[in-house]
GROMACS .gro file of C-alpha atoms in nm:
model
  470
    1UNK     CA    1   2.801   2.350   0.103
    2UNK     CA    2   2.671   1.993   0.084
    3UNK     CA    3   2.404   1.930  -0.175
    4UNK     CA    4   2.075   1.822  -0.022
    5UNK     CA    5   1.954   1.639  -0.331
    6UNK     CA    6   2.088   1.452  -0.629
    7UNK     CA    7   1.929   1.424  -0.971
    8UNK     CA    8   1.687   1.669  -1.128
    9UNK     CA    9   1.316   1.686  -1.196
   10UNK     CA   10   1.116   1.370  -1.131
   11UNK     CA   11   1.440   1.179  -1.065
   12UNK     CA   12   1.557   1.403  -0.780
   13UNK     CA   13   1.640   1.217  -0.463
   14UNK     CA   14   1.796   1.287  -0.126
   15UNK     CA   15   2.142   1.158  -0.047
   16UNK     CA   16   2.105   0.886   0.214
   17UNK     CA   17   2.368   1.044   0.439
   18UNK     CA   18   2.163   1.366   0.478
   19UNK     CA   19   1.814   1.228   0.536
   20UNK     CA   20   1.841   1.249   0.915
   21UNK     CA   21   1.993   1.598   0.902
   22UNK     CA   22   1.724   1.746   0.675
   23UNK     CA   23   1.396   1.561   0.708
   24UNK     CA   24   1.392   1.496   1.079
   25UNK     CA   25   1.535   1.834   1.176
   26UNK     CA   26   1.295   2.034   0.958
   27UNK     CA   27   0.972   1.838   0.989
   28UNK     CA   28   0.739   1.713   1.261
   29UNK     CA   29   0.886   1.445   1.485
   30UNK     CA   30   0.754   1.110   1.596
   31UNK     CA   31   0.831   0.975   1.943
   32UNK     CA   32   1.097   0.705   1.962
   33UNK     CA   33   0.956   0.463   2.217
   34UNK     CA   34   0.938   0.115   2.055
   35UNK     CA   35   1.179  -0.156   2.163
   36UNK     CA   36   1.288  -0.465   1.971
   37UNK     CA   37   1.013  -0.695   2.096
   38UNK     CA   38   0.739  -0.437   2.052
   39UNK     CA   39   0.846  -0.398   1.689
   40UNK     CA   40   0.861  -0.775   1.649
   41UNK     CA   41   0.509  -0.806   1.795
   42UNK     CA   42   0.379  -0.553   1.543
   43UNK     CA   43   0.540  -0.756   1.264
   44UNK     CA   44   0.401  -1.087   1.392
   45UNK     CA   45   0.064  -0.916   1.436
   46UNK     CA   46   0.065  -0.820   1.069
   47UNK     CA   47   0.179  -1.160   0.941
   48UNK     CA   48  -0.017  -1.412   1.149
   49UNK     CA   49  -0.391  -1.383   1.102
   50UNK     CA   50  -0.598  -1.498   0.809
   51UNK     CA   51  -0.305  -1.711   0.690
   52UNK     CA   52  -0.341  -1.965   0.968
   53UNK     CA   53  -0.708  -1.933   1.048
   54UNK     CA   54  -0.848  -1.917   0.693
   55UNK     CA   55  -0.601  -1.949   0.405
   56UNK     CA   56  -0.433  -2.268   0.528
   57UNK     CA   57  -0.760  -2.461   0.518
   58UNK     CA   58  -0.878  -2.309   0.191
   59UNK     CA   59  -0.554  -2.385   0.005
   60UNK     CA   60  -0.528  -2.735   0.152
   61UNK     CA   61  -0.883  -2.818   0.051
   62UNK     CA   62  -0.888  -2.705  -0.311
   63UNK     CA   63  -0.538  -2.620  -0.430
   64UNK     CA   64  -0.247  -2.805  -0.270
   65UNK     CA   65  -0.372  -3.073  -0.029
   66UNK     CA   66  -0.118  -3.160   0.244
   67UNK     CA   67   0.141  -2.984   0.026
   68UNK     CA   68   0.001  -2.657   0.160
   69UNK     CA   69   0.305  -2.692   0.386
   70UNK     CA   70   0.526  -2.663   0.075
   71UNK     CA   71   0.316  -2.367  -0.043
   72UNK     CA   72   0.395  -2.178   0.278
   73UNK     CA   73   0.763  -2.270   0.256
   74UNK     CA   74   0.789  -2.143  -0.103
   75UNK     CA   75   0.605  -1.824  -0.013
   76UNK     CA   76   0.822  -1.786   0.297
   77UNK     CA   77   1.147  -1.815   0.101
   78UNK     CA   78   1.025  -1.560  -0.153
   79UNK     CA   79   0.904  -1.327   0.120
   80UNK     CA   80   1.236  -1.368   0.303
   81UNK     CA   81   1.419  -1.239  -0.005
   82UNK     CA   82   1.220  -0.917   0.018
   83UNK     CA   83   1.244  -0.913   0.399
   84UNK     CA   84   1.625  -0.918   0.387
   85UNK     CA   85   1.617  -0.622   0.149
   86UNK     CA   86   1.381  -0.435   0.381
   87UNK     CA   87   1.611  -0.518   0.673
   88UNK     CA   88   1.912  -0.356   0.503
   89UNK     CA   89   1.716  -0.039   0.433
   90UNK     CA   90   1.558  -0.032   0.779
   91UNK     CA   91   1.902  -0.022   0.938
   92UNK     CA   92   2.032   0.231   0.686
   93UNK     CA   93   1.735   0.470   0.674
   94UNK     CA   94   1.560   0.472   1.017
   95UNK     CA   95   1.276   0.688   0.888
   96UNK     CA   96   0.898   0.658   0.856
   97UNK     CA   97   0.757   0.552   0.521
   98UNK     CA   98   0.916   0.214   0.448
   99UNK     CA   99   0.909   0.129   0.073
  100UNK     CA  100   0.802   0.484  -0.015
  101UNK     CA  101   1.104   0.631   0.161
  102UNK     CA  102   1.349   0.372   0.025
  103UNK     CA  103   1.227   0.418  -0.332
  104UNK     CA  104   1.237   0.797  -0.299
  105UNK     CA  105   1.593   0.800  -0.167
  106UNK     CA  106   1.737   0.558  -0.422
  107UNK     CA  107   1.527   0.555  -0.740
  108UNK     CA  108   1.389   0.908  -0.740
  109UNK     CA  109   1.087   1.113  -0.641
  110UNK     CA  110   0.841   0.983  -0.901
  111UNK     CA  111   0.905   0.619  -0.810
  112UNK     CA  112   0.873   0.698  -0.440
  113UNK     CA  113   0.553   0.893  -0.502
  114UNK     CA  114   0.378   0.611  -0.683
  115UNK     CA  115   0.477   0.346  -0.431
  116UNK     CA  116   0.354   0.569  -0.147
  117UNK     CA  117   0.040   0.667  -0.337
  118UNK     CA  118  -0.056   0.308  -0.405
  119UNK     CA  119   0.023   0.190  -0.053
  120UNK     CA  120  -0.220   0.450   0.084
  121UNK     CA  121  -0.505   0.266  -0.088
  122UNK     CA  122  -0.366  -0.086  -0.044
  123UNK     CA  123  -0.312  -0.063   0.331
  124UNK     CA  124  -0.648   0.109   0.387
  125UNK     CA  125  -0.827  -0.160   0.188
  126UNK     CA  126  -0.649  -0.439   0.379
  127UNK     CA  127  -0.775  -0.290   0.706
  128UNK     CA  128  -1.128  -0.288   0.565
  129UNK     CA  129  -1.112  -0.644   0.428
  130UNK     CA  130  -0.987  -0.778   0.759
  131UNK     CA  131  -1.261  -0.590   0.945
  132UNK     CA  132  -1.526  -0.748   0.723
  133UNK     CA  133  -1.377  -1.091   0.789
  134UNK     CA  134  -1.384  -1.037   1.165
  135UNK     CA  135  -1.742  -0.913   1.139
  136UNK     CA  136  -1.843  -1.248   0.989
  137UNK     CA  137  -1.695  -1.433   1.288
  138UNK     CA  138  -1.866  -1.189   1.524
  139UNK     CA  139  -2.207  -1.244   1.368
  140UNK     CA  140  -2.154  -1.621   1.392
  141UNK     CA  141  -2.070  -1.603   1.764
  142UNK     CA  142  -2.372  -1.379   1.831
  143UNK     CA  143  -2.596  -1.634   1.663
  144UNK     CA  144  -2.436  -1.910   1.871
  145UNK     CA  145  -2.544  -1.718   2.181
  146UNK     CA  146  -2.901  -1.714   2.053
  147UNK     CA  147  -2.918  -1.340   1.981
  148UNK     CA  148  -3.064  -1.188   1.664
  149UNK     CA  149  -2.925  -0.860   1.540
  150UNK     CA  150  -3.117  -0.632   1.301
  151UNK     CA  151  -3.048  -0.731   0.940
  152UNK     CA  152  -2.970  -0.372   0.835
  153UNK     CA  153  -2.644  -0.375   1.035
  154UNK     CA  154  -2.517  -0.718   0.933
  155UNK     CA  155  -2.355  -0.642   0.598
  156UNK     CA  156  -2.295  -0.412   0.305
  157UNK     CA  157  -2.575  -0.352   0.053
  158UNK     CA  158  -2.619  -0.652  -0.173
  159UNK     CA  159  -2.468  -0.905   0.067
  160UNK     CA  160  -2.799  -1.024   0.211
  161UNK     CA  161  -3.165  -0.946   0.252
  162UNK     CA  162  -3.215  -0.614   0.429
  163UNK     CA  163  -2.843  -0.541   0.461
  164UNK     CA  164  -2.754  -0.172   0.460
  165UNK     CA  165  -2.417  -0.147   0.635
  166UNK     CA  166  -2.163  -0.375   0.803
  167UNK     CA  167  -2.179  -0.177   1.124
  168UNK     CA  168  -1.947  -0.394   1.331
  169UNK     CA  169  -1.673  -0.382   1.067
  170UNK     CA  170  -1.699  -0.002   1.036
  171UNK     CA  171  -1.691   0.050   1.413
  172UNK     CA  172  -1.393  -0.183   1.443
  173UNK     CA  173  -1.194   0.031   1.196
  174UNK     CA  174  -1.268   0.340   1.404
  175UNK     CA  175  -1.171   0.157   1.722
  176UNK     CA  176  -0.827   0.071   1.580
  177UNK     CA  177  -0.785   0.432   1.467
  178UNK     CA  178  -0.870   0.546   1.820
  179UNK     CA  179  -0.605   0.314   1.966
  180UNK     CA  180  -0.342   0.459   1.735
  181UNK     CA  181  -0.429   0.815   1.839
  182UNK     CA  182  -0.351   0.732   2.203
  183UNK     CA  183   0.020   0.737   2.126
  184UNK     CA  184   0.249   0.471   1.984
  185UNK     CA  185   0.362   0.351   2.327
  186UNK     CA  186   0.008   0.279   2.452
  187UNK     CA  187  -0.103   0.137   2.118
  188UNK     CA  188   0.202  -0.092   2.103
  189UNK     CA  189   0.126  -0.224   2.453
  190UNK     CA  190  -0.222  -0.324   2.337
  191UNK     CA  191  -0.077  -0.487   2.027
  192UNK     CA  192   0.179  -0.677   2.235
  193UNK     CA  193  -0.089  -0.821   2.465
  194UNK     CA  194  -0.314  -0.926   2.175
  195UNK     CA  195  -0.024  -1.079   1.979
  196UNK     CA  196   0.080  -1.283   2.282
  197UNK     CA  197  -0.278  -1.411   2.319
  198UNK     CA  198  -0.288  -1.497   1.949
  199UNK     CA  199   0.040  -1.688   1.960
  200UNK     CA  200  -0.080  -1.877   2.269
  201UNK     CA  201  -0.395  -1.983   2.080
  202UNK     CA  202  -0.186  -2.102   1.786
  203UNK     CA  203   0.047  -2.294   2.022
  204UNK     CA  204  -0.261  -2.447   2.187
  205UNK     CA  205  -0.388  -2.558   1.847
  206UNK     CA  206  -0.052  -2.715   1.761
  207UNK     CA  207   0.009  -2.865   2.105
  208UNK     CA  208  -0.332  -3.035   2.129
  209UNK     CA  209  -0.377  -3.111   1.761
  210UNK     CA  210  -0.049  -3.300   1.727
  211UNK     CA  211  -0.194  -3.580   1.943
  212UNK     CA  212  -0.479  -3.626   1.694
  213UNK     CA  213  -0.268  -3.645   1.378
  214UNK     CA  214  -0.323  -3.947   1.153
  215UNK     CA  215  -0.026  -3.978   0.916
  216UNK     CA  216  -0.250  -4.156   0.662
  217UNK     CA  217  -0.408  -3.817   0.594
  218UNK     CA  218  -0.077  -3.701   0.442
  219UNK     CA  219  -0.116  -3.951   0.157
  220UNK     CA  220  -0.116  -3.841  -0.120
  221UNK     CA  221   0.101  -3.545  -0.023
  222UNK     CA  222   0.080  -3.379  -0.366
  223UNK     CA  223  -0.278  -3.460  -0.479
  224UNK     CA  224  -0.276  -3.163  -0.717
  225UNK     CA  225   0.085  -3.210  -0.828
  226UNK     CA  226   0.382  -2.980  -0.776
  227UNK     CA  227   0.191  -2.716  -0.971
  228UNK     CA  228  -0.075  -2.713  -0.700
  229UNK     CA  229   0.186  -2.633  -0.437
  230UNK     CA  230   0.319  -2.342  -0.645
  231UNK     CA  231  -0.032  -2.212  -0.714
  232UNK     CA  232  -0.099  -2.234  -0.341
  233UNK     CA  233   0.219  -2.034  -0.278
  234UNK     CA  234   0.079  -1.750  -0.489
  235UNK     CA  235  -0.230  -1.748  -0.267
  236UNK     CA  236  -0.065  -1.776   0.075
  237UNK     CA  237   0.208  -1.524  -0.012
  238UNK     CA  238  -0.031  -1.254   0.100
  239UNK     CA  239  -0.024  -1.412   0.445
  240UNK     CA  240   0.353  -1.393   0.487
  241UNK     CA  241   0.414  -1.021   0.467
  242UNK     CA  242   0.335  -0.763   0.732
  243UNK     CA  243   0.690  -0.668   0.816
  244UNK     CA  244   0.661  -0.412   0.534
  245UNK     CA  245   0.390  -0.225   0.723
  246UNK     CA  246   0.580  -0.269   1.049
  247UNK     CA  247   0.890  -0.110   0.895
  248UNK     CA  248   0.695   0.215   0.849
  249UNK     CA  249   0.738   0.263   1.226
  250UNK     CA  250   1.119   0.292   1.200
  251UNK     CA  251   1.111   0.651   1.319
  252UNK     CA  252   0.936   0.541   1.639
  253UNK     CA  253   1.197   0.281   1.731
  254UNK     CA  254   1.436   0.355   2.018
  255UNK     CA  255   1.729   0.219   1.818
  256UNK     CA  256   1.600   0.169   1.465
  257UNK     CA  257   1.935   0.099   1.304
  258UNK     CA  258   1.990  -0.207   1.523
  259UNK     CA  259   1.636  -0.311   1.611
  260UNK     CA  260   1.447  -0.277   1.282
  261UNK     CA  261   1.649  -0.534   1.083
  262UNK     CA  262   1.623  -0.782   1.372
  263UNK     CA  263   1.249  -0.720   1.415
  264UNK     CA  264   1.183  -0.782   1.045
  265UNK     CA  265   1.376  -1.109   1.044
  266UNK     CA  266   1.245  -1.227   1.382
  267UNK     CA  267   0.880  -1.159   1.295
  268UNK     CA  268   0.901  -1.353   0.967
  269UNK     CA  269   1.095  -1.641   1.126
  270UNK     CA  270   0.852  -1.678   1.420
  271UNK     CA  271   0.553  -1.663   1.186
  272UNK     CA  272   0.693  -1.922   0.944
  273UNK     CA  273   0.765  -2.172   1.223
  274UNK     CA  274   0.407  -2.138   1.345
  275UNK     CA  275   0.267  -2.162   0.990
  276UNK     CA  276   0.457  -2.482   0.913
  277UNK     CA  277   0.362  -2.650   1.241
  278UNK     CA  278  -0.003  -2.546   1.205
  279UNK     CA  279  -0.021  -2.680   0.848
  280UNK     CA  280   0.121  -3.017   0.959
  281UNK     CA  281  -0.141  -3.042   1.235
  282UNK     CA  282  -0.433  -2.932   1.017
  283UNK     CA  283  -0.368  -3.170   0.728
  284UNK     CA  284  -0.279  -3.449   0.970
  285UNK     CA  285  -0.597  -3.419   1.176
  286UNK     CA  286  -0.836  -3.427   0.881
  287UNK     CA  287  -0.826  -3.547   0.520
  288UNK     CA  288  -0.762  -3.248   0.295
  289UNK     CA  289  -1.088  -3.309   0.104
  290UNK     CA  290  -1.285  -3.272   0.430
  291UNK     CA  291  -1.118  -2.954   0.559
  292UNK     CA  292  -1.356  -2.659   0.578
  293UNK     CA  293  -1.213  -2.382   0.356
  294UNK     CA  294  -1.351  -2.109   0.584
  295UNK     CA  295  -1.289  -2.244   0.934
  296UNK     CA  296  -1.040  -2.524   0.891
  297UNK     CA  297  -0.911  -2.559   1.245
  298UNK     CA  298  -1.248  -2.524   1.414
  299UNK     CA  299  -1.401  -2.800   1.202
  300UNK     CA  300  -1.089  -3.016   1.236
  301UNK     CA  301  -1.116  -3.010   1.614
  302UNK     CA  302  -1.490  -3.073   1.595
  303UNK     CA  303  -1.416  -3.381   1.384
  304UNK     CA  304  -1.215  -3.533   1.670
  305UNK     CA  305  -1.472  -3.446   1.936
  306UNK     CA  306  -1.309  -3.131   2.075
  307UNK     CA  307  -1.603  -2.894   2.026
  308UNK     CA  308  -1.516  -2.667   2.320
  309UNK     CA  309  -1.167  -2.609   2.185
  310UNK     CA  310  -1.318  -2.535   1.844
  311UNK     CA  311  -1.505  -2.240   1.998
  312UNK     CA  312  -1.183  -2.117   2.164
  313UNK     CA  313  -1.014  -2.129   1.825
  314UNK     CA  314  -1.295  -1.921   1.672
  315UNK     CA  315  -1.244  -1.653   1.938
  316UNK     CA  316  -0.869  -1.678   1.887
  317UNK     CA  317  -0.917  -1.623   1.515
  318UNK     CA  318  -1.102  -1.297   1.583
  319UNK     CA  319  -0.828  -1.179   1.819
  320UNK     CA  320  -0.555  -1.289   1.581
  321UNK     CA  321  -0.697  -1.114   1.278
  322UNK     CA  322  -0.752  -0.795   1.482
  323UNK     CA  323  -0.377  -0.742   1.508
  324UNK     CA  324  -0.350  -0.736   1.128
  325UNK     CA  325  -0.577  -0.432   1.124
  326UNK     CA  326  -0.355  -0.257   1.376
  327UNK     CA  327  -0.035  -0.318   1.178
  328UNK     CA  328  -0.170  -0.203   0.842
  329UNK     CA  329  -0.355   0.101   0.975
  330UNK     CA  330  -0.028   0.198   1.143
  331UNK     CA  331   0.138   0.150   0.805
  332UNK     CA  332  -0.095   0.372   0.605
  333UNK     CA  333  -0.076   0.656   0.858
  334UNK     CA  334   0.305   0.653   0.864
  335UNK     CA  335   0.336   0.647   0.484
  336UNK     CA  336   0.086   0.934   0.460
  337UNK     CA  337   0.269   1.127   0.732
  338UNK     CA  338   0.603   1.082   0.557
  339UNK     CA  339   0.470   1.188   0.215
  340UNK     CA  340   0.313   1.499   0.369
  341UNK     CA  341   0.629   1.593   0.557
  342UNK     CA  342   0.819   1.563   0.229
  343UNK     CA  343   0.574   1.810   0.073
  344UNK     CA  344   0.429   1.562  -0.177
  345UNK     CA  345   0.093   1.593  -0.002
  346UNK     CA  346  -0.029   1.898   0.196
  347UNK     CA  347   0.185   1.945   0.508
  348UNK     CA  348  -0.136   1.990   0.711
  349UNK     CA  349  -0.158   1.611   0.723
  350UNK     CA  350   0.186   1.581   0.883
  351UNK     CA  351   0.089   1.768   1.200
  352UNK     CA  352   0.139   1.555   1.508
  353UNK     CA  353  -0.038   1.567   1.843
  354UNK     CA  354   0.152   1.803   2.080
  355UNK     CA  355   0.182   1.549   2.362
  356UNK     CA  356   0.122   1.208   2.205
  357UNK     CA  357   0.349   1.278   1.906
  358UNK     CA  358   0.141   1.078   1.658
  359UNK     CA  359  -0.020   1.200   1.331
  360UNK     CA  360  -0.378   1.205   1.460
  361UNK     CA  361  -0.520   1.383   1.154
  362UNK     CA  362  -0.421   1.118   0.903
  363UNK     CA  363  -0.504   0.843   1.152
  364UNK     CA  364  -0.866   0.952   1.178
  365UNK     CA  365  -0.896   1.012   0.804
  366UNK     CA  366  -0.756   0.665   0.727
  367UNK     CA  367  -0.981   0.519   0.998
  368UNK     CA  368  -1.295   0.673   0.849
  369UNK     CA  369  -1.189   0.576   0.495
  370UNK     CA  370  -1.139   0.212   0.594
  371UNK     CA  371  -1.467   0.220   0.788
  372UNK     CA  372  -1.651   0.343   0.477
  373UNK     CA  373  -1.501   0.066   0.263
  374UNK     CA  374  -1.573  -0.199   0.528
  375UNK     CA  375  -1.926  -0.075   0.590
  376UNK     CA  376  -2.051  -0.034   0.235
  377UNK     CA  377  -1.851  -0.266   0.006
  378UNK     CA  378  -1.883  -0.646  -0.009
  379UNK     CA  379  -1.563  -0.823   0.090
  380UNK     CA  380  -1.493  -0.934  -0.269
  381UNK     CA  381  -1.501  -0.578  -0.403
  382UNK     CA  382  -1.294  -0.449  -0.112
  383UNK     CA  383  -1.036  -0.724  -0.167
  384UNK     CA  384  -0.992  -0.615  -0.529
  385UNK     CA  385  -0.834  -0.293  -0.397
  386UNK     CA  386  -0.543  -0.486  -0.244
  387UNK     CA  387  -0.234  -0.680  -0.347
  388UNK     CA  388  -0.074  -0.510  -0.648
  389UNK     CA  389   0.073  -0.214  -0.459
  390UNK     CA  390   0.247  -0.432  -0.202
  391UNK     CA  391   0.398  -0.654  -0.470
  392UNK     CA  392   0.522  -0.348  -0.659
  393UNK     CA  393   0.668  -0.216  -0.333
  394UNK     CA  394   0.860  -0.543  -0.295
  395UNK     CA  395   0.994  -0.506  -0.649
  396UNK     CA  396   1.104  -0.147  -0.587
  397UNK     CA  397   1.275  -0.225  -0.254
  398UNK     CA  398   1.461  -0.528  -0.394
  399UNK     CA  399   1.581  -0.331  -0.698
  400UNK     CA  400   1.673  -0.031  -0.484
  401UNK     CA  401   1.887  -0.235  -0.245
  402UNK     CA  402   2.090  -0.366  -0.541
  403UNK     CA  403   2.128  -0.020  -0.694
  404UNK     CA  404   2.236   0.140  -0.368
  405UNK     CA  405   2.482  -0.137  -0.281
  406UNK     CA  406   2.671  -0.075  -0.604
  407UNK     CA  407   2.619   0.302  -0.612
  408UNK     CA  408   2.730   0.368  -0.253
  409UNK     CA  409   2.898   0.058  -0.111
  410UNK     CA  410   3.073   0.268   0.154
  411UNK     CA  411   2.755   0.363   0.344
  412UNK     CA  412   2.751   0.230   0.703
  413UNK     CA  413   2.504  -0.060   0.704
  414UNK     CA  414   2.402  -0.225   1.031
  415UNK     CA  415   2.265  -0.517   0.827
  416UNK     CA  416   2.370  -0.633   0.482
  417UNK     CA  417   2.146  -0.844   0.259
  418UNK     CA  418   2.344  -1.167   0.198
  419UNK     CA  419   2.432  -1.315  -0.142
  420UNK     CA  420   2.394  -0.989  -0.328
  421UNK     CA  421   2.241  -0.955  -0.588
  422UNK     CA  422   2.091  -1.306  -0.596
  423UNK     CA  423   1.864  -1.271  -0.290
  424UNK     CA  424   1.691  -0.944  -0.389
  425UNK     CA  425   1.669  -1.071  -0.750
  426UNK     CA  426   1.465  -1.367  -0.620
  427UNK     CA  427   1.234  -1.118  -0.450
  428UNK     CA  428   1.189  -0.925  -0.776
  429UNK     CA  429   1.121  -1.233  -0.990
  430UNK     CA  430   0.879  -1.391  -0.744
  431UNK     CA  431   0.684  -1.068  -0.691
  432UNK     CA  432   0.652  -1.012  -1.067
  433UNK     CA  433   0.538  -1.373  -1.108
  434UNK     CA  434   0.269  -1.326  -0.844
  435UNK     CA  435   0.149  -1.008  -1.016
  436UNK     CA  436   0.053  -1.222  -1.318
  437UNK     CA  437  -0.204  -1.400  -1.099
  438UNK     CA  438  -0.398  -1.080  -1.028
  439UNK     CA  439  -0.739  -1.029  -1.182
  440UNK     CA  440  -0.831  -0.779  -1.450
  441UNK     CA  441  -1.037  -0.580  -1.201
  442UNK     CA  442  -0.724  -0.530  -0.991
  443UNK     CA  443  -0.533  -0.398  -1.292
  444UNK     CA  444  -0.826  -0.171  -1.383
  445UNK     CA  445  -0.836  -0.029  -1.030
  446UNK     CA  446  -0.461   0.017  -1.034
  447UNK     CA  447  -0.482   0.200  -1.369
  448UNK     CA  448  -0.743   0.446  -1.238
  449UNK     CA  449  -0.555   0.507  -0.912
  450UNK     CA  450  -0.227   0.542  -1.105
  451UNK     CA  451  -0.379   0.801  -1.341
  452UNK     CA  452  -0.523   0.998  -1.049
  453UNK     CA  453  -0.185   0.991  -0.877
  454UNK     CA  454  -0.016   1.113  -1.195
  455UNK     CA  455  -0.248   1.414  -1.209
  456UNK     CA  456  -0.193   1.499  -0.842
  457UNK     CA  457   0.184   1.462  -0.867
  458UNK     CA  458   0.230   1.699  -1.160
  459UNK     CA  459  -0.043   1.942  -1.049
  460UNK     CA  460   0.070   1.967  -0.687
  461UNK     CA  461   0.346   1.740  -0.557
  462UNK     CA  462   0.617   1.818  -0.814
  463UNK     CA  463   0.600   2.191  -0.732
  464UNK     CA  464   0.540   2.162  -0.356
  465UNK     CA  465   0.803   1.898  -0.285
  466UNK     CA  466   1.068   2.009  -0.036
  467UNK     CA  467   1.330   1.916  -0.293
  468UNK     CA  468   1.179   2.153  -0.548
  469UNK     CA  469   1.328   2.450  -0.363
  470UNK     CA  470   1.671   2.301  -0.290
   0.00000   0.00000   0.00000
């Protein structure tokens, strides 16, 4: 009889070759309905958002100058190292959960648990932060129309006089949750339409802006030195991932083993081309010292007399950032679903809708959790809940792909990470380097969440895990 696990105790793991036979056959199923370009759209939706519409201007203005282009290229190369590792696993393990699943299968249950546990908070917080950012744009547009909304609904307590709740941000989180409960096919159609609109806005910005570029604005190209470009890379790195959340939908792909690796690579490649072109236009249209850190492209187009287009860009920014919420809320629900199906969290959460075949329970819980964060925490405090878990996930996936390549080189891989082990090693080193930039508050939050996870794992998950009875 074939063993259905290897290792013992907290290091137990499932042999890769039996994951499909055991997990999928025994647990709730997700509907396989996503094609290559739907997956790619979800990835692009998660990557392109605040990076173009906010971070590019902010980094150009105060950190890198025109060399923000170099910052994005450095971040893109580092992110690509992790993306290639994700692509190998996505073709090898076409299962929900992404980094959680890969870590669990290769490095053991405890490692998988902590990556999954931390991503639950990280992804939820990202959804909330993005919702708060969109809410700010929404309030601005309402004011432009001459309307005055009650102050109590305009922000979290402490963010302004009379503020009690950021109502628009909270409602937006619930709206995205509702879309996801309609079924992955319908939700993906919505995401596809919105991503296409977003890309068209970005292409409009590039296509019109290129005719207003003054090459004198590129001089000096490195006003803050090479160090400024590298510091900028640490900031914009958080704008060049999203494929990690998209890869959680592997179990809903029609042909995950072929499509997931391609979707990961395509989404990052498309996004990087648009980022580079947009950075060239932005820093060419306006001197880096004059770029607005919060609405760089809108003010750049205003500076050349294109006020109407500036308003279109503002609307495009709202649409573009909306897709980020969709991708990361999808991510948190699929990680939660996978952990529950594995028995590490109560299996009640893994129940799927009888006809839509999506985990509606965890979707609504994650939706309400993100709505609470978005509604009652200032954006700075909400942002402190993000970043570290995703970087640790990158480290785990890059290490795991090396370990598995040498442990089981014979496994059938539809995609192989090139230049092994150099490429994943770059992903590990760069992710660890970026972790050193995180604030003390982030480490404190991580410590508390880590300790809570440790208690839950040994009090519940270790005993209830499906592997505990094998």
